[in-house]
């Protein structure tokens, strides 16, 4: 049984209106002081103590518990009574202090020790909710509300401790570390730049680099912006970090130009808060002037969400930069909240297709349709289109055939330090073999999920001198189509992952110049008729096949393909 020292002092008071002391602790946390942990401790089912043992016993128990919690903190923080059976503790997280969850466990353990209120011995249980300043909020009222919400979530979810927002203990600890350290990242020299090549779709030449921010946290290691920039924005240091990135990137571009690499652009991400600053345009132009860099060599990447509202300062900043020759890219296009009218209002030079659309290409029908539509729309608006997140040869082949202009992704290089990026610039061309013009063979793609049938067809057509590609499933077929010039496709109808007519219907959208045929022992007249009427298939052939007749059908298909091409060229001219 826990005994209370006789000199424990007066019981902690209640959290009064306006709670000036707590607000002062909050203001210290958002100033130069350490982060602040606010804990809401709720006693489980305390109403039963009042009902069964009297309100007087309940009041005495809460009074004793308040003193014990105050003694436990030993001056590390403050405790207040709050509500009928609740307590609030505010603890500055000084260097060397235990993690917030450890402090919460200490307070809960103290609350759950036996409590002697004669003639009773009470055994209480409790839940705790935690909010952190400045991570979760910057006012006492908001932090109190968040901690109370977290405590309620803990009660409903069967947890002893819950952070506001439902984050895991590890994540919240990491976020607390980020909030303490990110404010000193610039003076401590912890920010880093990495550079990722941007590649011409024509020949694989390096035409640009994107500067990508990293933070070398003293305790959490190298981190990408998605992990720390939201916290930096809440703390109000995102503009300073953005300014550091811009200055450092321009300094690096100056070095590369001095080394003879004067025909590339450097892309730098800028935040909405930077664009809203009245002096941003003048600062950018002055940095370029001091470095002796033509404005056209700098490209600023703006997140699509920055254009979602009709914000005059952003429009004025972008228009002024564009007039001076600075390039503008709309980043993550297709995932934000901006409308198409923003492309008319804002003077953007390039669209960068978000990697989420590239990841599933070329097999996913909806995503590939969106990518093709973005490329076509960009070209109609006289913009170039960059594909971000290109990681496979199949994606590259599909994007090249869709007339995308620039590629960026791990297929050509991961974000790298400046020295390695300089090596890539000296090479000039990355993965040139992927851009080499191939021989214009007569290429036949065979698709069938029965291996013995596929082998038989390969043997049959090999004698006719075709270049033969064989796929046992639809995904492999899409990959082969993306990386090869295919004129004729012969597909089985009944396959495990997709029917032949459905597969060829998708192929028609992606590769309309191909001649597409189905070979099947299964005949669904309605399906076949519909596919032929839609132009998805050129001919439907049946199993078992006559070898001579089947070979003649394929020869005719290649002749049909050859007859179509001049007509398309004449129409385009």
Coordinates of C-alpha atoms in Angstrom, one line a residue:
X1 CA 0.0 0.0 0.0
X2 CA 1.4 3.4 -1.0
X3 CA 1.8 5.9 1.9
X4 CA 1.7 9.6 1.4
X5 CA 4.6 11.6 3.1
X6 CA 3.4 13.8 5.8
X7 CA 5.2 16.8 4.3
X8 CA 3.8 16.3 0.9
X9 CA 2.4 19.8 0.9
X10 CA -1.0 21.0 -0.2
X11 CA -2.9 19.2 -2.8
X12 CA -2.6 20.4 -6.4
X13 CA -5.4 22.8 -7.3
X14 CA -7.9 22.6 -10.1
X15 CA -7.2 23.8 -13.6
X16 CA -8.8 27.3 -13.4
X17 CA -10.5 29.3 -16.1
X18 CA -8.0 30.4 -18.8
X19 CA -5.3 28.2 -17.0
X20 CA -2.6 30.9 -17.2
X21 CA 0.2 28.7 -15.9
X22 CA -0.5 26.0 -18.5
X23 CA -0.7 28.6 -21.2
X24 CA 2.7 29.9 -20.1
X25 CA 4.2 26.4 -20.4
X26 CA 2.7 26.1 -23.9
X27 CA 4.1 29.4 -25.0
X28 CA 7.5 28.3 -23.7
X29 CA 7.3 25.1 -25.8
X30 CA 6.5 26.9 -29.0
X31 CA 9.2 29.4 -28.3
X32 CA 12.7 28.4 -27.3
X33 CA 11.8 25.9 -24.7
X34 CA 11.5 22.1 -24.9
X35 CA 8.4 20.4 -26.2
X36 CA 5.5 20.0 -23.8
X37 CA 3.6 16.8 -23.0
X38 CA 0.0 17.1 -21.9
X39 CA -1.5 14.1 -20.3
X40 CA -5.2 13.6 -19.5
X41 CA -5.7 10.9 -16.8
X42 CA -9.2 9.5 -16.5
X43 CA -10.1 7.1 -13.5
X44 CA -12.2 4.2 -14.7
X45 CA -15.7 3.8 -13.3
X46 CA -15.0 6.2 -10.4
X47 CA -18.8 6.9 -10.0
X48 CA -19.1 3.5 -8.3
X49 CA -16.9 4.7 -5.5
X50 CA -19.2 7.7 -4.8
X51 CA -22.3 5.5 -5.0
X52 CA -21.1 2.6 -2.9
X53 CA -18.7 4.3 -0.4
X54 CA -20.0 7.9 -0.3
X55 CA -19.1 11.1 -2.0
X56 CA -16.9 12.1 1.0
X57 CA -14.7 9.0 0.5
X58 CA -14.5 9.7 -3.2
X59 CA -13.4 13.3 -2.7
X60 CA -10.8 12.2 -0.2
X61 CA -9.5 9.5 -2.5
X62 CA -9.1 12.0 -5.4
X63 CA -7.3 14.5 -3.0
X64 CA -4.8 11.8 -2.0
X65 CA -4.2 10.7 -5.6
X66 CA -3.6 14.3 -6.7
X67 CA -0.9 14.7 -4.0
X68 CA 0.7 11.3 -5.0
X69 CA 0.9 12.3 -8.6
X70 CA 2.4 15.6 -7.7
X71 CA 5.1 13.9 -5.5
X72 CA 5.8 11.5 -8.3
X73 CA 6.7 14.2 -10.8
X74 CA 9.3 15.7 -8.4
X75 CA 9.1 19.1 -9.9
X76 CA 9.4 17.7 -13.5
X77 CA 5.9 19.0 -14.3
X78 CA 2.6 20.2 -12.9
X79 CA -0.6 18.3 -12.0
X80 CA -4.1 19.7 -11.8
X81 CA -7.5 18.3 -10.9
X82 CA -9.8 18.6 -13.9
X83 CA -13.4 17.7 -14.0
X84 CA -15.0 15.3 -11.5
X85 CA -12.5 12.4 -11.6
X86 CA -9.8 13.5 -14.0
X87 CA -6.3 14.9 -13.8
X88 CA -4.2 16.8 -16.2
X89 CA -0.4 16.7 -16.1
X90 CA 1.9 19.1 -18.1
X91 CA 5.5 17.9 -18.4
X92 CA 8.3 19.8 -20.4
X93 CA 10.3 17.1 -22.3
X94 CA 13.8 18.3 -21.3
X95 CA 16.8 16.6 -22.8
X96 CA 17.4 13.3 -21.0
X97 CA 13.8 12.9 -20.0
X98 CA 12.0 9.6 -20.5
X99 CA 9.8 9.3 -23.6
X100 CA 6.2 10.5 -23.2
X101 CA 4.8 6.9 -23.1
X102 CA 7.3 6.1 -20.2
X103 CA 6.2 9.1 -18.2
X104 CA 2.5 8.1 -18.9
X105 CA 3.2 4.6 -17.6
X106 CA 4.7 6.1 -14.4
X107 CA 1.6 8.2 -13.7
X108 CA -0.8 5.3 -14.5
X109 CA 1.2 3.0 -12.2
X110 CA 1.0 5.5 -9.4
X111 CA -2.7 6.0 -9.9
X112 CA -3.3 2.2 -9.7
X113 CA -1.4 1.6 -6.5
X114 CA -3.7 0.7 -3.5
X115 CA -5.2 3.9 -2.0
X116 CA -6.1 3.9 1.7
X117 CA -9.2 5.9 2.7
X118 CA -10.3 4.4 6.0
X119 CA -12.1 2.2 6.5
X120 CA -11.6 1.3 2.8
X121 CA -8.6 0.3 0.6
X122 CA -9.4 1.4 -3.0
X123 CA -7.9 -0.3 -6.1
X124 CA -8.3 2.1 -9.0
X125 CA -7.6 1.7 -12.7
X126 CA -7.0 4.5 -15.2
X127 CA -6.5 5.5 -18.9
X128 CA -4.3 8.2 -20.3
X129 CA -4.5 10.4 -23.4
X130 CA -1.5 12.4 -24.6
X131 CA -1.1 15.4 -26.8
X132 CA 2.2 17.1 -27.6
X133 CA 3.1 20.7 -28.1
X134 CA 4.0 21.9 -30.7
X135 CA 3.5 18.6 -32.6
X136 CA -0.3 18.5 -32.1
X137 CA -1.2 22.1 -31.2
X138 CA -0.1 25.4 -30.0
X139 CA -2.7 26.5 -27.5
X140 CA -3.7 25.2 -24.1
X141 CA -7.3 24.8 -25.0
X142 CA -6.5 22.8 -28.1
X143 CA -4.0 20.6 -26.4
X144 CA -6.4 19.9 -23.5
X145 CA -9.1 18.9 -26.0
X146 CA -6.8 16.6 -27.9
X147 CA -5.5 14.9 -24.8
X148 CA -9.1 14.3 -23.6
X149 CA -10.1 12.9 -27.0
X150 CA -7.1 10.5 -26.9
X151 CA -8.0 9.3 -23.4
X152 CA -11.6 8.6 -24.6
X153 CA -10.1 6.7 -27.5
X154 CA -8.0 4.7 -25.1
X155 CA -11.1 3.8 -23.1
X156 CA -13.1 2.7 -26.1
X157 CA -10.2 0.8 -27.7
X158 CA -9.1 -1.1 -24.6
X159 CA -5.7 0.6 -24.5
X160 CA -4.0 2.1 -21.4
X161 CA -2.3 4.9 -23.3
X162 CA -3.3 6.7 -26.5
X163 CA -1.7 9.5 -28.3
X164 CA -3.8 12.1 -30.1
X165 CA -4.4 11.0 -33.7
X166 CA -4.0 7.3 -32.9
X167 CA -0.3 7.2 -33.8
X168 CA 1.8 4.3 -32.5
X169 CA 4.1 4.9 -29.5
X170 CA 7.2 4.6 -31.7
X171 CA 5.8 7.1 -34.3
X172 CA 4.8 9.6 -31.7
X173 CA 8.2 9.3 -30.0
X174 CA 9.9 9.9 -33.4
X175 CA 7.6 12.9 -34.1
X176 CA 8.5 14.3 -30.7
X177 CA 12.2 13.9 -31.6
X178 CA 11.6 15.6 -35.0
X179 CA 9.8 18.5 -33.3
X180 CA 12.8 19.0 -31.0
X181 CA 15.5 18.7 -33.6
X182 CA 14.2 20.1 -36.9
X183 CA 14.4 23.7 -35.7
X184 CA 18.1 23.4 -35.4
X185 CA 18.7 21.4 -38.6
X186 CA 20.0 24.4 -40.6
X187 CA 22.4 25.9 -38.0
X188 CA 23.7 22.4 -37.2
X189 CA 24.4 21.7 -40.9
X190 CA 22.2 18.6 -41.0
X191 CA 20.3 19.2 -44.2
X192 CA 21.4 17.4 -47.4
X193 CA 20.6 17.6 -51.1
X194 CA 20.3 14.6 -53.3
X195 CA 20.0 14.8 -57.1
X196 CA 18.0 12.5 -59.4
X197 CA 18.5 12.6 -63.2
X198 CA 15.7 13.6 -65.6
X199 CA 16.1 11.9 -69.0
X200 CA 15.1 12.9 -72.5
X201 CA 12.6 10.4 -74.0
X202 CA 14.3 10.9 -77.4
X203 CA 17.7 9.4 -76.7
X204 CA 18.3 8.9 -73.0
X205 CA 20.4 12.0 -72.5
X206 CA 20.5 13.7 -69.1
X207 CA 18.6 17.0 -69.6
X208 CA 18.1 18.0 -66.0
X209 CA 18.4 17.1 -62.3
X210 CA 15.9 17.4 -59.5
X211 CA 17.2 18.6 -56.2
X212 CA 15.7 16.5 -53.4
X213 CA 15.9 17.4 -49.7
X214 CA 17.1 15.0 -47.0
X215 CA 17.6 15.5 -43.3
X216 CA 20.4 13.7 -41.4
X217 CA 18.7 13.6 -38.0
X218 CA 21.2 13.1 -35.2
X219 CA 19.1 10.3 -33.7
X220 CA 16.7 9.1 -36.5
X221 CA 19.1 9.0 -39.4
X222 CA 18.6 10.1 -43.0
X223 CA 15.0 11.1 -43.5
X224 CA 12.9 12.1 -46.6
X225 CA 10.8 15.3 -46.5
X226 CA 7.5 13.4 -46.1
X227 CA 8.6 12.5 -42.6
X228 CA 9.7 15.9 -41.3
X229 CA 8.3 18.7 -43.5
X230 CA 4.7 18.6 -42.0
X231 CA 6.3 19.1 -38.5
X232 CA 8.5 21.9 -40.0
X233 CA 5.4 23.6 -41.4
X234 CA 3.6 23.5 -38.0
X235 CA 6.7 24.9 -36.3
X236 CA 7.0 27.7 -38.9
X237 CA 10.5 26.8 -40.2
X238 CA 9.5 25.4 -43.6
X239 CA 10.2 28.7 -45.3
X240 CA 13.7 28.8 -43.9
X241 CA 14.3 25.2 -45.0
X242 CA 12.9 26.0 -48.5
X243 CA 15.3 29.0 -48.8
X244 CA 18.2 26.8 -47.8
X245 CA 17.3 24.2 -50.5
X246 CA 17.0 26.9 -53.2
X247 CA 20.3 28.6 -52.3
X248 CA 22.2 25.3 -52.1
X249 CA 20.7 24.0 -55.3
X250 CA 21.6 27.1 -57.2
X251 CA 25.2 27.0 -55.8
X252 CA 25.5 23.4 -57.0
X253 CA 24.1 24.3 -60.5
X254 CA 26.8 27.0 -60.6
X255 CA 29.5 24.5 -60.0
X256 CA 28.2 22.2 -62.7
X257 CA 28.0 25.0 -65.2
X258 CA 31.6 26.0 -64.4
X259 CA 32.6 22.4 -65.1
X260 CA 31.0 22.7 -68.6
X261 CA 27.5 21.3 -68.0
X262 CA 25.7 24.4 -69.2
X263 CA 22.8 22.7 -71.1
X264 CA 20.8 21.2 -68.3
X265 CA 18.1 22.5 -66.0
X266 CA 17.8 22.1 -62.2
X267 CA 14.4 21.5 -60.7
X268 CA 13.7 22.6 -57.1
X269 CA 10.5 22.1 -55.1
X270 CA 9.0 25.1 -53.5
X271 CA 6.2 25.2 -51.0
X272 CA 3.0 27.2 -51.0
X273 CA 4.2 29.2 -48.0
X274 CA 7.3 30.3 -50.0
X275 CA 5.1 31.3 -53.0
X276 CA 2.9 33.4 -50.7
X277 CA 5.9 35.5 -49.5
X278 CA 5.8 39.0 -51.2
X279 CA 9.6 39.0 -51.8
X280 CA 9.9 35.5 -53.1
X281 CA 10.2 36.3 -56.8
X282 CA 12.9 39.0 -56.2
X283 CA 14.9 36.6 -53.9
X284 CA 14.9 33.9 -56.6
X285 CA 16.0 36.3 -59.4
X286 CA 18.7 37.8 -57.1
X287 CA 20.1 34.3 -56.3
X288 CA 20.3 33.6 -60.1
X289 CA 21.9 36.9 -60.8
X290 CA 24.6 36.5 -58.2
X291 CA 25.4 33.0 -59.4
X292 CA 25.4 34.1 -63.1
X293 CA 22.8 31.5 -64.1
X294 CA 20.3 32.1 -66.8
X295 CA 16.7 31.9 -65.4
X296 CA 15.8 29.3 -68.0
X297 CA 18.2 26.8 -66.2
X298 CA 16.1 26.9 -63.0
X299 CA 12.8 25.0 -62.9
X300 CA 10.5 25.4 -59.8
X301 CA 8.2 22.5 -59.0
X302 CA 4.9 23.5 -57.5
X303 CA 2.6 20.9 -55.8
X304 CA -0.8 20.7 -57.6
X305 CA -2.6 21.6 -54.4
X306 CA -1.0 25.0 -54.3
X307 CA -3.2 26.0 -57.3
X308 CA -6.4 24.6 -55.8
X309 CA -7.5 28.1 -54.6
X310 CA -7.8 31.3 -56.5
X311 CA -4.9 32.9 -54.6
X312 CA -3.7 36.1 -56.2
X313 CA -0.2 36.3 -54.6
X314 CA 0.6 32.8 -55.9
X315 CA -0.6 33.7 -59.4
X316 CA 1.4 36.9 -59.4
X317 CA 4.6 35.2 -58.2
X318 CA 4.4 32.5 -60.8
X319 CA 3.6 34.9 -63.6
X320 CA 6.5 37.2 -62.7
X321 CA 8.9 34.2 -62.6
X322 CA 7.7 32.9 -65.9
X323 CA 8.1 36.4 -67.5
X324 CA 11.8 36.3 -66.4
X325 CA 12.3 32.9 -68.0
X326 CA 12.2 30.6 -64.9
X327 CA 10.6 27.2 -65.8
X328 CA 7.5 26.0 -63.8
X329 CA 6.4 22.4 -63.3
X330 CA 3.1 21.3 -61.8
X331 CA 4.2 18.4 -59.6
X332 CA 2.2 15.3 -58.6
X333 CA -0.3 16.1 -61.4
X334 CA -3.5 14.1 -61.2
X335 CA -3.6 13.6 -57.4
X336 CA -4.4 17.1 -56.1
X337 CA -7.4 19.3 -55.7
X338 CA -6.8 21.7 -58.5
X339 CA -9.3 22.0 -61.4
X340 CA -8.3 22.0 -65.1
X341 CA -9.1 25.7 -65.1
X342 CA -5.9 26.2 -63.0
X343 CA -3.9 25.1 -66.1
X344 CA -5.4 28.0 -68.0
X345 CA -5.0 30.6 -65.2
X346 CA -1.5 29.6 -64.0
X347 CA 1.5 29.8 -66.4
X348 CA 3.0 26.3 -66.1
X349 CA 5.5 24.9 -68.6
X350 CA 5.5 21.2 -67.7
X351 CA 3.3 18.6 -66.0
X352 CA 4.8 15.9 -63.9
X353 CA 2.6 12.8 -63.8
X354 CA 2.4 11.4 -60.3
X355 CA 4.3 8.1 -59.7
X356 CA 1.0 6.4 -58.5
X357 CA -0.2 6.4 -62.1
X358 CA 3.2 5.1 -63.5
X359 CA 3.5 2.3 -61.0
X360 CA 0.7 0.2 -62.4
X361 CA 1.4 0.9 -66.1
X362 CA 1.1 -0.6 -68.6
X363 CA -1.2 -3.4 -67.4
X364 CA -3.8 -1.3 -65.5
X365 CA -6.4 0.0 -67.9
X366 CA -7.7 3.0 -66.0
X367 CA -4.2 4.3 -64.9
X368 CA -2.8 3.9 -68.4
X369 CA -5.8 5.7 -69.9
X370 CA -5.2 8.6 -67.4
X371 CA -1.5 8.8 -68.3
X372 CA -2.3 8.9 -72.0
X373 CA -4.9 11.6 -71.4
X374 CA -2.5 13.7 -69.3
X375 CA 0.2 13.5 -72.0
X376 CA -2.2 14.4 -74.8
X377 CA -3.7 17.3 -72.8
X378 CA -0.2 18.6 -71.9
X379 CA 0.8 18.6 -75.5
X380 CA -2.4 20.3 -76.6
X381 CA -1.6 23.1 -74.0
X382 CA 2.0 23.3 -75.4
X383 CA 3.5 21.8 -72.2
X384 CA 6.0 19.1 -71.9
X385 CA 5.2 16.1 -69.7
X386 CA 7.5 14.4 -67.2
X387 CA 6.8 10.8 -65.9
X388 CA 7.9 10.4 -62.3
X389 CA 8.7 7.0 -60.9
X390 CA 9.8 5.1 -64.0
X391 CA 11.2 1.8 -62.6
X392 CA 10.9 -0.8 -65.3
X393 CA 11.6 -1.2 -69.0
X394 CA 7.9 -2.0 -69.6
X395 CA 6.9 1.4 -68.1
X396 CA 9.6 3.1 -70.2
X397 CA 8.5 1.5 -73.4
X398 CA 4.8 2.3 -72.8
X399 CA 5.6 5.9 -71.9
X400 CA 7.8 6.4 -75.0
X401 CA 5.1 5.0 -77.2
X402 CA 2.7 7.4 -75.5
X403 CA 4.9 10.3 -76.5
X404 CA 6.0 11.3 -73.0
X405 CA 8.8 13.9 -73.1
X406 CA 11.0 13.3 -70.0
X407 CA 11.5 10.4 -67.6
X408 CA 12.6 10.3 -64.0
X409 CA 12.9 7.3 -61.7
X410 CA 15.1 4.4 -60.4
X411 CA 15.4 2.9 -63.8
X412 CA 17.9 5.6 -64.5
X413 CA 19.2 6.4 -61.0
X414 CA 18.2 6.9 -57.4
X415 CA 18.6 10.3 -55.7
X416 CA 22.4 10.6 -55.3
X417 CA 24.9 13.0 -53.8
X418 CA 26.3 15.8 -55.9
X419 CA 29.5 13.9 -56.7
X420 CA 27.6 10.9 -58.1
X421 CA 25.3 13.2 -60.0
X422 CA 28.3 14.8 -61.6
X423 CA 29.4 11.4 -62.8
X424 CA 26.0 10.9 -64.4
X425 CA 26.3 14.2 -66.1
X426 CA 29.8 13.3 -67.5
X427 CA 28.3 10.1 -69.0
X428 CA 25.6 12.3 -70.7
X429 CA 23.5 9.3 -71.6
X430 CA 21.9 6.8 -69.1
X431 CA 20.8 3.4 -70.2
X432 CA 21.4 4.2 -73.9
X433 CA 20.6 0.6 -74.9
X434 CA 17.0 1.2 -74.0
X435 CA 16.7 3.9 -76.6
X436 CA 18.6 2.2 -79.4
X437 CA 16.5 1.9 -82.6
X438 CA 15.6 -1.7 -83.1
X439 CA 15.4 -3.6 -86.4
X440 CA 11.9 -3.4 -87.9
X441 CA 11.1 -7.1 -87.8
X442 CA 7.8 -8.6 -88.4
X443 CA 6.9 -9.3 -84.8
X444 CA 4.1 -11.7 -83.7
X445 CA 3.0 -11.8 -80.1
X446 CA 1.4 -15.1 -79.0
X447 CA -0.6 -15.2 -75.8
X448 CA -1.9 -18.4 -74.2
X449 CA -1.9 -19.7 -70.7
X450 CA -1.6 -23.4 -71.8
X451 CA 2.1 -24.0 -72.1
X452 CA 1.9 -26.9 -74.6
X453 CA -0.4 -24.8 -76.9
X454 CA 2.0 -21.9 -76.7
X455 CA 5.0 -24.1 -77.6
X456 CA 3.1 -25.6 -80.6
X457 CA 2.3 -22.1 -82.0
X458 CA 5.9 -20.9 -81.6
X459 CA 7.1 -23.9 -83.6
X460 CA 4.5 -23.4 -86.2
X461 CA 5.2 -19.7 -87.0
X462 CA 9.0 -19.9 -86.5
X463 CA 9.4 -21.4 -90.0
X464 CA 7.9 -18.2 -91.5
X465 CA 10.7 -16.0 -90.3
X466 CA 8.7 -13.9 -87.8
X467 CA 10.2 -12.5 -84.6
X468 CA 8.1 -14.3 -82.1
X469 CA 7.2 -13.2 -78.6
X470 CA 5.3 -15.6 -76.3
X471 CA 3.4 -14.8 -73.1
X472 CA 1.7 -17.2 -70.7
X473 CA -0.4 -14.5 -69.0
X474 CA -1.8 -11.0 -69.7
X475 CA 0.7 -9.1 -67.5
X476 CA 3.7 -10.6 -69.3
X477 CA 1.9 -9.7 -72.6
X478 CA 1.5 -6.1 -71.6
X479 CA 5.2 -5.9 -70.6
X480 CA 6.2 -7.4 -74.0
X481 CA 4.0 -4.9 -75.9
X482 CA 5.5 -2.0 -73.9
X483 CA 9.1 -2.9 -74.8
X484 CA 8.7 -4.2 -78.4
X485 CA 7.2 -3.0 -81.7
X486 CA 4.5 -5.6 -82.2
X487 CA 2.4 -5.7 -85.4
X488 CA 0.2 -8.8 -84.9
X489 CA -1.2 -10.4 -81.8
X490 CA -2.8 -13.9 -81.6
X491 CA -4.4 -14.5 -78.2
X492 CA -6.3 -17.4 -76.6
X493 CA -9.9 -16.5 -75.5
X494 CA -10.2 -18.5 -72.2
X495 CA -7.4 -17.5 -69.9
X496 CA -7.3 -17.5 -66.1
X497 CA -6.6 -13.8 -65.6
X498 CA -8.6 -12.2 -68.4
X499 CA -10.5 -13.2 -71.5
X500 CA -8.9 -12.7 -74.9
X501 CA -11.4 -10.2 -76.1
X502 CA -11.1 -8.2 -72.9
X503 CA -7.3 -8.2 -73.2
X504 CA -7.4 -7.2 -76.9
X505 CA -9.9 -4.5 -76.1
X506 CA -7.3 -2.9 -73.7
X507 CA -4.6 -3.4 -76.3
X508 CA -6.7 -1.5 -78.9
X509 CA -6.7 1.5 -76.6
X510 CA -3.0 1.4 -75.8
X511 CA -1.6 0.1 -79.2
X512 CA -4.3 0.8 -81.8
X513 CA -2.0 0.0 -84.8
X514 CA -1.7 -3.6 -83.9
X515 CA -3.7 -6.3 -85.7
X516 CA -5.5 -8.4 -83.1
X517 CA -6.8 -11.9 -83.4
X518 CA -8.4 -14.5 -81.1
X519 CA -7.7 -18.2 -81.4
X520 CA -10.0 -20.3 -79.2
X521 CA -11.9 -23.6 -78.9
X522 CA -14.6 -21.8 -77.0
X523 CA -17.1 -19.7 -78.9
X524 CA -19.4 -17.2 -77.2
X525 CA -21.0 -15.6 -80.3
X526 CA -22.3 -12.5 -78.5
X527 CA -18.9 -11.7 -76.9
X528 CA -17.0 -12.3 -80.2
X529 CA -19.5 -10.2 -82.2
X530 CA -19.3 -7.3 -79.8
X531 CA -15.5 -7.4 -79.8
X532 CA -15.4 -7.4 -83.6
X533 CA -18.0 -4.6 -83.8
X534 CA -15.9 -2.5 -81.4
X535 CA -12.8 -3.1 -83.5
X536 CA -11.1 -4.9 -80.6
X537 CA -10.3 -7.9 -82.8
X538 CA -9.6 -8.3 -86.5
X539 CA -10.5 -11.9 -86.8
X540 CA -11.7 -14.8 -84.7
X541 CA -10.1 -18.2 -85.4
X542 CA -11.0 -21.6 -83.9
X543 CA -9.2 -24.5 -82.3
X544 CA -8.2 -27.1 -83.4
X545 CA -6.5 -25.2 -86.2
X546 CA -5.4 -26.1 -89.7
X547 CA -1.7 -25.2 -89.8
X548 CA -1.7 -23.9 -93.4
X549 CA -4.8 -21.9 -93.0
X550 CA -3.6 -20.4 -89.7
X551 CA -0.3 -19.4 -91.2
X552 CA -2.1 -17.7 -94.1
X553 CA -4.3 -15.8 -91.6
X554 CA -1.1 -14.5 -89.9
X555 CA 0.5 -13.5 -93.3
X556 CA -2.7 -11.6 -94.2
X557 CA -2.7 -9.9 -90.8
X558 CA 0.9 -8.6 -91.5
X559 CA -0.2 -7.4 -94.9
X560 CA -3.1 -5.6 -93.4
X561 CA -0.8 -3.9 -90.9
X562 CA 1.6 -2.8 -93.7
X563 CA -1.3 -1.4 -95.7
X564 CA -2.6 0.6 -92.8
X565 CA 0.6 2.5 -91.9
X566 CA 0.9 4.6 -95.1
X567 CA -2.7 5.7 -94.8
X568 CA -2.1 6.9 -91.2
X569 CA 1.0 8.8 -92.3
X570 CA -0.8 10.5 -95.1
X571 CA -3.6 11.5 -92.8
X572 CA -1.2 13.0 -90.3
X573 CA 0.6 15.0 -93.0

